[in-house]
């Protein structure tokens, strides 16, 4: 199988490439990635001699057409992925997430190539803290941020291309991922690398917001399950029952570093900050037989902390620029 992986130099995509090469000797991988600030050549360095890497934009329709024409399937991870960036500068999100997805859909339509679309639970908006409900495949779309609205737009394009043109596509909407190779702008790696650098963790607002955490390797196993056995035209939610509020996550990280539970700063909250995400993944479990392997968030967190401790060469060059960006956007301590 000749597999085109867009965004294969990013966090989830690079883990997907590593996992695929380790478990699927019959798959030939080509990565298409623009190598934005979030794309990492060193994340792919251990496997660089076993894959093809093309540097380019998914919105470049000629390039995409030629790569898709020689592929049997496409897994589309490439995106602008950080909510805070989308609030500061939305255009790259519209360009990559909407126009880029359009360009891929036109190519898979023309060449009748199997397509899997990677999306997020954020397309459903947020839930109240005390709401017993979780998101399901039939929850109405209600995105809040420029990031989540462009991801929702891309999902809707996929659905329309399936219905109108018979494109052979599936969609997955996953909850918050953690694990190796995640950029230090994101919540968990930011706090781990802060503590390595002797900086107090930084919690947006009071930290009561809840995210539903899943290890990136479990996400990618689910993607392969859908590629192998998913029904064309269908959507599957991916989650591992990992709901924790942000304050608890910070305190678990502090504990792992032997620090006091209140040793963090509260900083300016994110505008429009979604309160809670929660995924009901029973469809994927019942119909396709998937289950997460990382049952314990605390174990997964411990191995992720260990990974950042032992891979400082991977993240060090991102750190100061990322923190500078947060400062320039006006992040301020509101409570010690
Ligand atoms: P990431 O930001 O770490 O990686 C994105 C990759 O896409 C980078 O390598 C970047 O260089 C590349 N890219 C950006 N614009 C491009 C363009 N125009 N053309 C080609 N490549 C481009 O993101 P991630 O966290 O790995 O997320 C991957 C996918 O998973 C995204 O579609 C995201 O919406 C989705 N997702 C992420 C999470 C999460 O918790 N991180 C959860 C659910 C879904
Ligand atoms: O320093 C921080 N302090 C803090 O309290 C940062 C960076 C974040 N937060 C909060 C905001 C969120 O409630 O932590 C939570 C997680 O934040 P992010 O890592 O920015 O993730 P989130 O906004 O939830 O979105 C993530 O999950 C869904 C990914 O970035 C998206 O790509 C994915 O679709």
CSV table of C-alpha atoms and ligand atoms in Angstrom, one decimal:
chain,number,residue,atom,x,y,z
A,1,UNK,CA,0.0,0.0,0.0
A,2,UNK,CA,1.3,3.4,-1.0
A,3,UNK,CA,0.2,5.8,1.8
A,4,UNK,CA,0.4,9.6,1.6
A,5,UNK,CA,0.5,11.1,5.1
A,6,UNK,CA,-0.1,14.9,5.2
A,7,UNK,CA,1.3,16.6,8.3
A,8,UNK,CA,3.6,13.6,9.0
A,9,UNK,CA,6.2,15.9,10.5
A,10,UNK,CA,3.9,17.1,13.2
A,11,UNK,CA,3.1,15.7,16.6
A,12,UNK,CA,0.4,13.1,15.8
A,13,UNK,CA,1.5,12.5,12.2
A,14,UNK,CA,5.2,11.7,13.1
A,15,UNK,CA,4.0,9.2,15.8
A,16,UNK,CA,1.7,7.7,13.1
A,17,UNK,CA,4.7,7.3,10.7
A,18,UNK,CA,6.8,5.6,13.4
A,19,UNK,CA,3.9,3.3,14.4
A,20,UNK,CA,3.1,2.4,10.8
A,21,UNK,CA,6.7,1.5,10.0
A,22,UNK,CA,7.0,-0.6,13.1
A,23,UNK,CA,3.8,-2.6,12.5
A,24,UNK,CA,3.1,-2.5,8.7
A,25,UNK,CA,6.0,-3.7,6.6
A,26,UNK,CA,3.7,-3.6,3.5
A,27,UNK,CA,3.1,0.1,3.7
A,28,UNK,CA,5.2,2.6,1.7
A,29,UNK,CA,5.0,6.0,3.4
A,30,UNK,CA,5.2,9.4,1.7
A,31,UNK,CA,5.0,12.4,4.0
A,32,UNK,CA,3.8,15.7,2.6
A,33,UNK,CA,4.5,18.6,5.1
A,34,UNK,CA,5.1,22.3,4.8
A,35,UNK,CA,7.5,22.2,7.8
A,36,UNK,CA,5.9,25.2,9.5
A,37,UNK,CA,7.1,26.1,13.0
A,38,UNK,CA,5.2,22.9,14.1
A,39,UNK,CA,6.8,20.5,11.6
A,40,UNK,CA,9.9,18.7,12.8
A,41,UNK,CA,12.5,17.1,10.6
A,42,UNK,CA,14.2,15.6,13.6
A,43,UNK,CA,10.9,13.8,14.6
A,44,UNK,CA,11.3,11.9,11.3
A,45,UNK,CA,15.1,11.5,11.4
A,46,UNK,CA,15.1,8.0,12.9
A,47,UNK,CA,13.0,6.7,9.9
A,48,UNK,CA,14.1,9.2,7.2
A,49,UNK,CA,15.8,6.5,5.1
A,50,UNK,CA,12.7,4.4,5.0
A,51,UNK,CA,10.1,7.0,3.8
A,52,UNK,CA,9.8,9.7,1.1
A,53,UNK,CA,9.5,13.2,2.5
A,54,UNK,CA,8.1,16.0,0.3
A,55,UNK,CA,8.2,19.6,1.5
A,56,UNK,CA,5.1,21.4,0.3
A,57,UNK,CA,1.8,23.0,1.0
A,58,UNK,CA,-1.4,20.9,0.9
A,59,UNK,CA,-3.1,23.9,-0.7
A,60,UNK,CA,-0.8,23.5,-3.7
A,61,UNK,CA,-3.2,21.7,-6.0
A,62,UNK,CA,-0.7,20.7,-8.7
A,63,UNK,CA,1.7,19.1,-6.2
A,64,UNK,CA,-1.2,17.4,-4.2
A,65,UNK,CA,-2.7,16.1,-7.5
A,66,UNK,CA,0.6,14.5,-8.5
A,67,UNK,CA,1.3,12.9,-5.1
A,68,UNK,CA,-2.3,11.6,-4.8
A,69,UNK,CA,-2.2,10.2,-8.3
A,70,UNK,CA,0.5,7.7,-7.2
A,71,UNK,CA,-1.1,6.8,-3.8
A,72,UNK,CA,-3.5,4.1,-2.7
A,73,UNK,CA,-4.7,6.0,0.4
A,74,UNK,CA,-4.3,9.4,2.1
A,75,UNK,CA,-4.3,10.1,5.8
A,76,UNK,CA,-4.8,13.8,6.3
A,77,UNK,CA,-3.2,15.1,9.6
A,78,UNK,CA,-1.8,18.4,8.3
A,79,UNK,CA,-3.4,21.4,10.0
A,80,UNK,CA,-2.8,24.6,11.9
A,81,UNK,CA,-3.6,23.1,15.3
A,82,UNK,CA,-3.2,25.6,18.1
A,83,UNK,CA,-6.3,27.5,19.4
A,84,UNK,CA,-4.2,30.3,20.9
A,85,UNK,CA,-2.5,31.0,17.6
A,86,UNK,CA,-5.9,30.9,15.8
A,87,UNK,CA,-7.1,33.7,18.1
A,88,UNK,CA,-4.0,35.8,17.3
A,89,UNK,CA,-3.9,35.2,13.5
A,90,UNK,CA,-6.8,33.2,11.9
A,91,UNK,CA,-5.8,33.3,8.3
A,92,UNK,CA,-3.3,30.4,8.2
A,93,UNK,CA,-6.1,28.3,9.8
A,94,UNK,CA,-8.5,29.1,6.9
A,95,UNK,CA,-5.8,28.5,4.4
A,96,UNK,CA,-4.5,25.2,5.6
A,97,UNK,CA,-7.5,23.7,7.3
A,98,UNK,CA,-10.1,24.7,4.8
A,99,UNK,CA,-8.4,25.4,1.5
A,100,UNK,CA,-5.8,22.7,2.0
A,101,UNK,CA,-8.5,20.1,2.8
A,102,UNK,CA,-10.4,21.2,-0.3
A,103,UNK,CA,-7.3,20.7,-2.5
A,104,UNK,CA,-6.9,17.1,-1.1
A,105,UNK,CA,-10.5,16.3,-1.6
A,106,UNK,CA,-10.4,17.4,-5.3
A,107,UNK,CA,-7.3,15.2,-5.8
A,108,UNK,CA,-8.8,12.1,-4.2
A,109,UNK,CA,-12.0,12.6,-6.1
A,110,UNK,CA,-10.1,12.9,-9.4
A,111,UNK,CA,-8.0,9.8,-8.8
A,112,UNK,CA,-10.6,7.8,-6.7
A,113,UNK,CA,-8.2,7.4,-3.8
A,114,UNK,CA,-9.3,6.2,-0.3
A,115,UNK,CA,-9.1,9.2,2.2
A,116,UNK,CA,-9.1,9.4,5.9
A,117,UNK,CA,-9.7,12.8,7.5
A,118,UNK,CA,-8.3,13.5,11.0
A,119,UNK,CA,-10.4,15.9,13.0
A,120,UNK,CA,-11.1,17.0,16.6
A,121,UNK,CA,-13.9,16.8,19.2
A,122,UNK,CA,-13.7,20.6,19.3
A,123,UNK,CA,-16.1,20.8,16.3
A,124,UNK,CA,-18.9,20.0,18.8
A,125,UNK,CA,-18.3,23.1,21.0
A,126,UNK,CA,-18.2,22.5,24.7
A,127,UNK,CA,-20.2,20.8,27.5
A,128,UNK,CA,-21.2,22.1,31.0
A,129,UNK,CA,-19.0,20.7,33.8
A,130,UNK,CA,-22.0,18.8,35.4
A,131,UNK,CA,-23.5,17.6,32.1
A,132,UNK,CA,-23.7,13.8,32.1
A,133,UNK,CA,-23.7,13.8,28.3
A,134,UNK,CA,-20.7,13.2,26.1
A,135,UNK,CA,-20.1,14.0,22.4
A,136,UNK,CA,-21.4,11.3,20.0
A,137,UNK,CA,-21.3,11.0,16.2
A,138,UNK,CA,-24.7,12.7,16.1
A,139,UNK,CA,-23.9,15.8,18.3
A,140,UNK,CA,-24.6,19.0,16.3
A,141,UNK,CA,-21.6,21.0,15.2
A,142,UNK,CA,-21.1,24.2,17.3
A,143,UNK,CA,-17.4,25.2,17.2
A,144,UNK,CA,-16.1,28.1,19.2
A,145,UNK,CA,-12.7,29.3,18.0
A,146,UNK,CA,-11.2,30.1,14.6
A,147,UNK,CA,-9.3,26.8,14.9
A,148,UNK,CA,-12.3,24.6,15.7
A,149,UNK,CA,-14.5,26.4,13.1
A,150,UNK,CA,-12.0,25.7,10.4
A,151,UNK,CA,-11.8,22.1,11.4
A,152,UNK,CA,-15.6,21.9,11.4
A,153,UNK,CA,-15.6,23.5,7.9
A,154,UNK,CA,-13.1,20.8,6.7
A,155,UNK,CA,-15.3,18.0,8.1
A,156,UNK,CA,-18.3,19.4,6.3
A,157,UNK,CA,-16.4,19.6,3.0
A,158,UNK,CA,-15.5,15.9,3.4
A,159,UNK,CA,-19.1,14.9,4.1
A,160,UNK,CA,-20.3,16.9,1.0
A,161,UNK,CA,-17.6,15.3,-1.2
A,162,UNK,CA,-18.7,11.8,0.0
A,163,UNK,CA,-22.4,12.5,-0.7
A,164,UNK,CA,-22.0,14.6,-3.9
A,165,UNK,CA,-19.1,12.9,-5.6
A,166,UNK,CA,-18.9,9.4,-4.0
A,167,UNK,CA,-15.4,10.1,-2.5
A,168,UNK,CA,-14.3,7.1,-0.4
A,169,UNK,CA,-13.7,8.9,2.8
A,170,UNK,CA,-13.9,8.4,6.6
A,171,UNK,CA,-13.6,11.0,9.4
A,172,UNK,CA,-12.4,10.6,12.9
A,173,UNK,CA,-12.9,13.2,15.7
A,174,UNK,CA,-10.5,12.7,18.5
A,175,UNK,CA,-10.1,14.2,22.0
A,176,UNK,CA,-6.9,15.9,23.4
A,177,UNK,CA,-3.7,13.9,22.6
A,178,UNK,CA,-0.6,13.8,24.7
A,179,UNK,CA,2.7,11.9,24.2
A,180,UNK,CA,6.2,12.3,22.6
A,181,UNK,CA,6.9,14.9,19.9
A,182,UNK,CA,4.1,17.3,21.0
A,183,UNK,CA,5.1,21.0,20.5
A,184,UNK,CA,5.9,22.9,23.7
A,185,UNK,CA,3.2,25.4,22.9
A,186,UNK,CA,0.6,22.9,24.0
A,187,UNK,CA,-0.6,22.5,27.6
A,188,UNK,CA,1.1,19.3,28.9
A,189,UNK,CA,4.6,19.8,27.2
A,190,UNK,CA,4.6,23.4,28.1
A,191,UNK,CA,4.2,22.7,31.8
A,192,UNK,CA,6.7,19.8,31.7
A,193,UNK,CA,9.3,21.9,30.0
A,194,UNK,CA,8.6,24.9,32.3
A,195,UNK,CA,9.3,22.7,35.3
A,196,UNK,CA,12.5,21.4,33.7
A,197,UNK,CA,13.5,25.0,33.2
A,198,UNK,CA,12.5,26.0,36.8
A,199,UNK,CA,9.5,28.1,35.6
A,200,UNK,CA,6.1,27.6,37.5
A,201,UNK,CA,3.4,26.0,35.4
A,202,UNK,CA,0.9,28.4,33.9
A,203,UNK,CA,-2.8,27.7,34.3
A,204,UNK,CA,-5.3,29.6,32.2
A,205,UNK,CA,-7.9,31.1,34.6
A,206,UNK,CA,-8.9,28.9,37.5
A,207,UNK,CA,-8.1,25.8,35.7
A,208,UNK,CA,-11.5,24.2,36.0
A,209,UNK,CA,-11.7,23.5,32.2
A,210,UNK,CA,-11.9,19.8,31.5
A,211,UNK,CA,-10.1,18.0,28.6
A,212,UNK,CA,-10.5,14.3,27.7
A,213,UNK,CA,-6.9,13.0,27.4
A,214,UNK,CA,-5.8,10.1,25.1
A,215,UNK,CA,-2.3,8.9,24.4
A,216,UNK,CA,-1.3,9.7,20.8
A,217,UNK,CA,-0.4,6.0,20.2
A,218,UNK,CA,-4.0,5.0,21.1
A,219,UNK,CA,-5.3,7.7,18.7
A,220,UNK,CA,-3.1,6.3,15.9
A,221,UNK,CA,-4.1,2.7,16.5
A,222,UNK,CA,-7.7,3.8,16.2
A,223,UNK,CA,-6.9,5.6,12.9
A,224,UNK,CA,-5.5,2.3,11.5
A,225,UNK,CA,-8.6,0.4,12.8
A,226,UNK,CA,-10.7,2.8,10.8
A,227,UNK,CA,-8.5,2.5,7.7
A,228,UNK,CA,-8.7,-1.3,7.9
A,229,UNK,CA,-12.4,-1.8,8.9
A,230,UNK,CA,-14.2,1.6,8.9
A,231,UNK,CA,-17.3,2.0,6.7
A,232,UNK,CA,-16.9,4.5,3.9
A,233,UNK,CA,-18.8,7.8,4.5
A,234,UNK,CA,-18.9,7.3,8.3
A,235,UNK,CA,-17.6,9.3,11.2
A,236,UNK,CA,-16.0,7.7,14.3
A,237,UNK,CA,-15.3,9.4,17.6
A,238,UNK,CA,-12.0,8.5,19.3
A,239,UNK,CA,-11.5,8.8,23.1
A,240,UNK,CA,-10.2,7.0,26.1
A,241,UNK,CA,-12.4,8.2,29.0
A,242,UNK,CA,-9.6,10.4,30.2
A,243,UNK,CA,-11.4,13.4,31.6
A,244,UNK,CA,-9.4,15.6,33.9
A,245,UNK,CA,-9.6,19.3,34.8
A,246,UNK,CA,-6.5,21.4,33.9
A,247,UNK,CA,-5.7,22.1,37.6
A,248,UNK,CA,-5.6,18.4,38.3
A,249,UNK,CA,-3.3,17.8,35.3
A,250,UNK,CA,-0.9,20.5,36.5
A,251,UNK,CA,-0.9,19.0,40.0
A,252,UNK,CA,-0.1,15.5,38.7
A,253,UNK,CA,2.9,17.0,36.8
A,254,UNK,CA,4.0,19.0,39.8
A,255,UNK,CA,3.8,15.8,41.9
A,256,UNK,CA,6.0,13.9,39.4
A,257,UNK,CA,8.6,16.7,39.8
A,258,UNK,CA,8.4,16.5,43.6
A,259,UNK,CA,6.9,20.0,43.9
A,260,UNK,CA,4.0,21.3,46.0
A,261,UNK,CA,0.5,21.0,44.7
A,262,UNK,CA,0.0,24.8,44.7
A,263,UNK,CA,3.3,25.7,43.0
A,264,UNK,CA,1.7,27.1,39.8
A,265,UNK,CA,0.7,30.5,38.5
A,266,UNK,CA,-2.8,31.4,37.2
A,267,UNK,CA,-2.5,33.5,34.0
A,268,UNK,CA,-4.9,35.4,31.7
A,269,UNK,CA,-7.6,33.1,30.5
A,270,UNK,CA,-8.1,32.2,26.8
A,271,UNK,CA,-10.9,34.2,25.2
A,272,UNK,CA,-13.9,32.0,24.5
A,273,UNK,CA,-12.2,29.1,26.4
A,274,UNK,CA,-14.2,25.9,25.9
A,275,UNK,CA,-15.2,24.6,29.3
A,276,UNK,CA,-15.4,20.8,28.8
A,277,UNK,CA,-14.9,18.1,26.1
A,278,UNK,CA,-15.9,14.5,26.6
A,279,UNK,CA,-16.0,11.7,24.0
A,280,UNK,CA,-18.3,8.7,23.8
A,281,UNK,CA,-16.3,6.3,21.7
A,282,UNK,CA,-18.7,3.4,22.0
A,283,UNK,CA,-19.4,3.2,18.3
A,284,UNK,CA,-15.7,2.7,17.4
A,285,UNK,CA,-15.3,0.1,20.2
A,286,UNK,CA,-18.5,-1.8,19.4
A,287,UNK,CA,-18.5,-1.7,15.6
A,288,UNK,CA,-14.8,-1.9,14.9
A,289,UNK,CA,-13.4,-3.6,18.1
A,290,UNK,CA,-10.9,-0.8,19.0
A,291,UNK,CA,-9.9,-0.2,22.6
A,292,UNK,CA,-7.2,2.0,24.1
A,293,UNK,CA,-4.0,0.4,25.5
A,294,UNK,CA,-3.0,3.3,27.7
A,295,UNK,CA,-5.8,2.8,30.4
A,296,UNK,CA,-4.0,4.9,33.0
A,297,UNK,CA,-3.5,8.6,32.3
A,298,UNK,CA,-1.0,8.9,35.2
A,299,UNK,CA,1.2,6.2,33.7
A,300,UNK,CA,1.0,7.8,30.2
A,301,UNK,CA,1.9,11.1,31.8
A,302,UNK,CA,4.8,9.7,33.7
A,303,UNK,CA,6.3,8.2,30.5
A,304,UNK,CA,5.7,11.5,28.6
A,305,UNK,CA,7.5,13.4,31.4
A,306,UNK,CA,10.4,11.0,31.1
A,307,UNK,CA,10.4,11.4,27.3
A,308,UNK,CA,10.7,15.3,27.6
A,309,UNK,CA,13.4,14.9,30.2
A,310,UNK,CA,15.5,12.7,27.9
A,311,UNK,CA,14.8,14.5,24.6
A,312,UNK,CA,15.7,18.1,25.5
A,313,UNK,CA,17.7,18.2,22.2
A,314,UNK,CA,14.3,17.8,20.4
A,315,UNK,CA,12.4,20.6,22.1
A,316,UNK,CA,15.0,23.1,23.4
A,317,UNK,CA,15.1,25.2,20.3
A,318,UNK,CA,11.3,25.7,20.4
A,319,UNK,CA,11.1,26.8,24.0
A,320,UNK,CA,12.2,30.4,24.2
A,321,UNK,CA,10.5,31.5,21.0
A,322,UNK,CA,7.2,29.9,22.2
A,323,UNK,CA,7.3,31.6,25.6
A,324,UNK,CA,8.2,34.9,23.9
A,325,UNK,CA,5.1,34.5,21.8
A,326,UNK,CA,2.9,34.0,24.9
A,327,UNK,CA,4.4,37.1,26.5
A,328,UNK,CA,3.9,39.2,23.3
A,329,UNK,CA,0.3,38.2,23.3
A,330,UNK,CA,-0.1,39.7,26.7
A,331,UNK,CA,-0.2,36.6,29.0
A,332,UNK,CA,-0.1,38.0,32.5
A,333,UNK,CA,-0.1,36.3,36.0
A,334,UNK,CA,-3.4,36.9,37.6
A,335,UNK,CA,-2.9,34.9,40.8
A,336,UNK,CA,0.2,33.2,42.2
B,1,LIG,P1,0.8,19.8,14.7
B,1,LIG,O1,0.6,21.2,14.7
B,1,LIG,O2,1.8,19.2,15.7
B,1,LIG,O3,1.3,19.3,13.3
B,1,LIG,C1,0.7,19.8,12.1
B,1,LIG,C2,1.7,19.5,10.9
B,1,LIG,O4,1.0,20.0,9.7
B,1,LIG,C3,3.0,20.1,11.0
B,1,LIG,O5,4.0,19.2,10.7
B,1,LIG,C4,3.0,21.2,10.0
B,1,LIG,O6,4.2,21.5,9.4
B,1,LIG,C5,2.0,20.6,9.0
B,1,LIG,N1,1.4,21.7,8.2
B,1,LIG,C6,0.8,22.8,8.6
B,1,LIG,N2,0.3,23.5,7.5
B,1,LIG,C7,0.6,22.8,6.4
B,1,LIG,C8,0.3,22.9,5.0
B,1,LIG,N3,-0.4,24.0,4.6
B,1,LIG,N4,0.7,22.0,4.2
B,1,LIG,C9,1.4,20.9,4.6
B,1,LIG,N5,1.6,20.7,5.9
B,1,LIG,C10,1.2,21.6,6.8
B,1,LIG,O7,-0.6,19.1,14.9
B,1,LIG,P2,-1.1,17.8,15.6
B,1,LIG,O8,-1.4,18.1,17.0
B,1,LIG,O9,-0.2,16.7,15.2
B,1,LIG,O10,-2.5,17.6,14.9
B,1,LIG,C11,-2.6,16.8,13.7
B,1,LIG,C12,-4.1,16.7,13.3
B,1,LIG,O11,-4.8,16.1,14.4
B,1,LIG,C13,-4.7,18.0,13.0
B,1,LIG,O12,-5.6,17.8,11.9
B,1,LIG,C14,-5.5,18.3,14.3
B,1,LIG,O13,-6.6,19.1,14.0
B,1,LIG,C15,-5.9,16.9,14.7
B,1,LIG,N6,-6.2,16.7,16.2
B,1,LIG,C16,-5.2,17.0,17.1
B,1,LIG,C17,-5.5,16.8,18.4
B,1,LIG,C18,-4.4,17.1,19.5
B,1,LIG,O14,-4.7,17.0,20.7
B,1,LIG,N7,-3.2,17.5,19.1
B,1,LIG,C19,-6.7,16.2,18.8
B,1,LIG,C20,-7.6,15.8,17.8
B,1,LIG,C21,-7.3,16.1,16.5
B,2,LIG,O1,-0.3,27.2,29.2
B,2,LIG,C1,-1.4,26.7,29.1
B,2,LIG,N1,-2.2,26.7,30.2
B,2,LIG,C2,-3.5,26.2,30.1
B,2,LIG,O2,-4.2,26.2,31.2
B,2,LIG,C3,-1.9,26.2,27.8
B,2,LIG,C4,-1.1,26.2,26.6
B,2,LIG,C5,-3.2,25.7,27.8
B,2,LIG,N2,-4.0,25.7,28.9
B,2,LIG,C6,-5.3,25.1,28.9
B,2,LIG,C7,-6.2,25.4,27.7
B,2,LIG,C8,-7.0,24.2,27.6
B,2,LIG,O3,-8.1,24.2,28.5
B,2,LIG,O4,-5.1,23.7,28.8
B,2,LIG,C9,-6.1,23.0,28.0
B,2,LIG,C10,-5.4,22.4,26.8
B,2,LIG,O5,-4.9,23.4,26.0
B,2,LIG,P1,-4.2,23.1,24.6
B,2,LIG,O6,-3.0,22.2,24.8
B,2,LIG,O7,-3.9,24.4,23.9
B,2,LIG,O8,-5.3,22.2,23.8
B,2,LIG,P2,-6.8,22.5,23.4
B,2,LIG,O9,-7.0,24.0,23.2
B,2,LIG,O10,-7.7,21.8,24.3
B,2,LIG,O11,-6.8,21.8,21.9
B,2,LIG,C11,-6.1,20.6,21.7
B,2,LIG,O12,-7.0,19.5,21.7
B,2,LIG,C12,-7.8,19.4,20.6
B,2,LIG,C13,-5.2,20.6,20.4
B,2,LIG,O13,-4.3,21.7,20.5
B,2,LIG,C14,-6.1,20.7,19.2
B,2,LIG,O14,-5.3,20.6,18.0
B,2,LIG,C15,-7.1,19.5,19.3
B,2,LIG,O15,-8.0,19.6,18.2
